[in-house]
GROMACS .gro file of C-alpha atoms in nm:
model
  150
    1UNK     CA    1   8.982  10.891   9.990
    2UNK     CA    2   9.231  10.811  10.269
    3UNK     CA    3   9.119  10.800  10.630
    4UNK     CA    4   9.272  11.025  10.893
    5UNK     CA    5   9.391  10.723  11.092
    6UNK     CA    6   9.651  10.661  10.823
    7UNK     CA    7   9.835  10.967  10.954
    8UNK     CA    8   9.768  10.942  11.327
    9UNK     CA    9   9.700  10.669  11.579
   10UNK     CA   10   9.715  10.632  11.955
   11UNK     CA   11  10.021  10.490  12.127
   12UNK     CA   12  10.004  10.257  12.427
   13UNK     CA   13  10.144  10.539  12.643
   14UNK     CA   14   9.850  10.761  12.548
   15UNK     CA   15  10.047  10.983  12.311
   16UNK     CA   16   9.972  11.043  11.946
   17UNK     CA   17  10.168  10.854  11.683
   18UNK     CA   18  10.218  11.023  11.346
   19UNK     CA   19  10.342  10.884  11.018
   20UNK     CA   20  10.684  10.960  10.875
   21UNK     CA   21  10.974  10.791  10.693
   22UNK     CA   22  11.230  10.620  10.914
   23UNK     CA   23  11.562  10.439  10.878
   24UNK     CA   24  11.576  10.095  11.039
   25UNK     CA   25  11.905   9.930  11.131
   26UNK     CA   26  11.916   9.552  11.100
   27UNK     CA   27  12.190   9.348  11.271
   28UNK     CA   28  12.399   9.665  11.316
   29UNK     CA   29  12.514   9.628  10.954
   30UNK     CA   30  12.224   9.705  10.726
   31UNK     CA   31  12.038  10.034  10.711
   32UNK     CA   32  11.695  10.018  10.552
   33UNK     CA   33  11.590  10.372  10.461
   34UNK     CA   34  11.248  10.511  10.363
   35UNK     CA   35  11.041  10.282  10.586
   36UNK     CA   36  10.698  10.436  10.663
   37UNK     CA   37  10.639  10.417  11.039
   38UNK     CA   38  10.421  10.563  11.312
   39UNK     CA   39  10.625  10.742  11.581
   40UNK     CA   40  10.503  10.856  11.922
   41UNK     CA   41  10.595  11.211  12.015
   42UNK     CA   42  10.572  11.126  12.387
   43UNK     CA   43  10.766  10.800  12.433
   44UNK     CA   44  10.946  10.783  12.093
   45UNK     CA   45  10.808  10.434  12.024
   46UNK     CA   46  10.777  10.353  11.655
   47UNK     CA   47  10.614  10.080  11.449
   48UNK     CA   48  10.593  10.011  11.075
   49UNK     CA   49  10.262  10.071  10.901
   50UNK     CA   50  10.054   9.751  10.906
   51UNK     CA   51  10.034   9.741  10.525
   52UNK     CA   52  10.413   9.719  10.482
   53UNK     CA   53  10.501   9.481  10.768
   54UNK     CA   54  10.480   9.168  10.551
   55UNK     CA   55  10.703   9.311  10.276
   56UNK     CA   56  10.948   9.451  10.532
   57UNK     CA   57  10.967   9.111  10.704
   58UNK     CA   58  11.027   8.946  10.367
   59UNK     CA   59  11.312   9.187  10.292
   60UNK     CA   60  11.473   9.126  10.631
   61UNK     CA   61  11.438   8.751  10.579
   62UNK     CA   62  11.632   8.780  10.253
   63UNK     CA   63  11.925   8.960  10.413
   64UNK     CA   64  12.226   8.747  10.489
   65UNK     CA   65  12.357   8.802  10.843
   66UNK     CA   66  12.718   8.769  10.728
   67UNK     CA   67  12.703   9.035  10.460
   68UNK     CA   68  12.909   9.349  10.498
   69UNK     CA   69  12.764   9.690  10.577
   70UNK     CA   70  12.507   9.807  10.329
   71UNK     CA   71  12.225  10.052  10.280
   72UNK     CA   72  11.892   9.968  10.116
   73UNK     CA   73  11.592  10.183  10.033
   74UNK     CA   74  11.261  10.017  10.118
   75UNK     CA   75  11.099  10.262   9.875
   76UNK     CA   76  11.278  10.085   9.588
   77UNK     CA   77  11.100   9.764   9.685
   78UNK     CA   78  10.757   9.880   9.797
   79UNK     CA   79  10.525  10.103   9.592
   80UNK     CA   80  10.343  10.243   9.896
   81UNK     CA   81  10.671  10.344  10.062
   82UNK     CA   82  10.785  10.497   9.732
   83UNK     CA   83  10.469  10.708   9.700
   84UNK     CA   84  10.500  10.830  10.060
   85UNK     CA   85  10.870  10.908  10.013
   86UNK     CA   86  10.796  11.118   9.705
   87UNK     CA   87  10.510  11.307   9.870
   88UNK     CA   88  10.699  11.373  10.195
   89UNK     CA   89  11.008  11.489  10.005
   90UNK     CA   90  10.795  11.747   9.824
   91UNK     CA   91  10.803  11.965  10.136
   92UNK     CA   92  10.578  12.133  10.386
   93UNK     CA   93  10.199  12.098  10.386
   94UNK     CA   94  10.046  12.424  10.509
   95UNK     CA   95   9.700  12.266  10.480
   96UNK     CA   96   9.800  12.003  10.737
   97UNK     CA   97   9.671  11.647  10.719
   98UNK     CA   98   9.399  11.744  10.470
   99UNK     CA   99   9.652  11.868  10.215
  100UNK     CA  100   9.883  11.575  10.283
  101UNK     CA  101   9.593  11.334  10.237
  102UNK     CA  102   9.502  11.495   9.904
  103UNK     CA  103   9.862  11.490   9.780
  104UNK     CA  104   9.902  11.124   9.874
  105UNK     CA  105   9.573  11.036   9.704
  106UNK     CA  106   9.683  11.211   9.384
  107UNK     CA  107  10.026  11.045   9.395
  108UNK     CA  108   9.873  10.699   9.449
  109UNK     CA  109   9.634  10.749   9.156
  110UNK     CA  110   9.917  10.873   8.932
  111UNK     CA  111  10.132  10.571   9.024
  112UNK     CA  112   9.842  10.331   8.959
  113UNK     CA  113   9.785  10.493   8.618
  114UNK     CA  114  10.153  10.452   8.525
  115UNK     CA  115  10.161  10.091   8.645
  116UNK     CA  116   9.843  10.010   8.450
  117UNK     CA  117  10.006  10.151   8.136
  118UNK     CA  118  10.316   9.940   8.203
  119UNK     CA  119  10.098   9.633   8.261
  120UNK     CA  120   9.912   9.694   7.934
  121UNK     CA  121  10.245   9.711   7.749
  122UNK     CA  122  10.363   9.390   7.918
  123UNK     CA  123  10.041   9.219   7.803
  124UNK     CA  124  10.091   9.343   7.445
  125UNK     CA  125  10.447   9.206   7.451
  126UNK     CA  126  10.327   8.883   7.617
  127UNK     CA  127  10.600   8.926   7.879
  128UNK     CA  128  10.472   8.711   8.164
  129UNK     CA  129  10.749   8.801   8.408
  130UNK     CA  130  10.696   9.173   8.354
  131UNK     CA  131  10.319   9.124   8.393
  132UNK     CA  132  10.375   8.942   8.723
  133UNK     CA  133  10.614   9.206   8.858
  134UNK     CA  134  10.383   9.491   8.759
  135UNK     CA  135  10.081   9.311   8.903
  136UNK     CA  136  10.265   9.268   9.232
  137UNK     CA  137  10.351   9.639   9.241
  138UNK     CA  138   9.988   9.729   9.169
  139UNK     CA  139   9.868   9.500   9.447
  140UNK     CA  140  10.087   9.682   9.701
  141UNK     CA  141   9.894  10.001   9.630
  142UNK     CA  142   9.559   9.822   9.609
  143UNK     CA  143   9.609   9.664   9.953
  144UNK     CA  144   9.683  10.003  10.109
  145UNK     CA  145   9.388  10.166   9.932
  146UNK     CA  146   9.154   9.890  10.054
  147UNK     CA  147   9.277   9.928  10.413
  148UNK     CA  148   9.215  10.303  10.401
  149UNK     CA  149   8.866  10.259  10.260
  150UNK     CA  150   8.751  10.057  10.563
   0.00000   0.00000   0.00000
């Protein structure tokens, strides 16, 4: 289901970058936790996953530079980050990337099933705002799934 390059990619220094959850600090005042990034084990360079860059940029754009210190969880805003957070917090994966890939695939499918049920209820209630919000959440997972299917 998910390609191996979701978990590993090459860094400009030649090292291997692996996926994990990271905390970003914005303007020395705001900590954004649970951001899925690739990190290089050789040079320590990190970069957000391509599929979340747009949403992360949107979140940063909404932050007011004058606001006091605060802490935000990106996983509360992005379905893909939320799925990864839940899977990674489940613990160790003795089967390596294969087991991790399977667990992420199952978690994504479970989240899609729940969101489709929520969307169906929103349709029955004719709640347009709820339908729009749920559709947006579904599209975050669909975009990631499409990128991994390439």
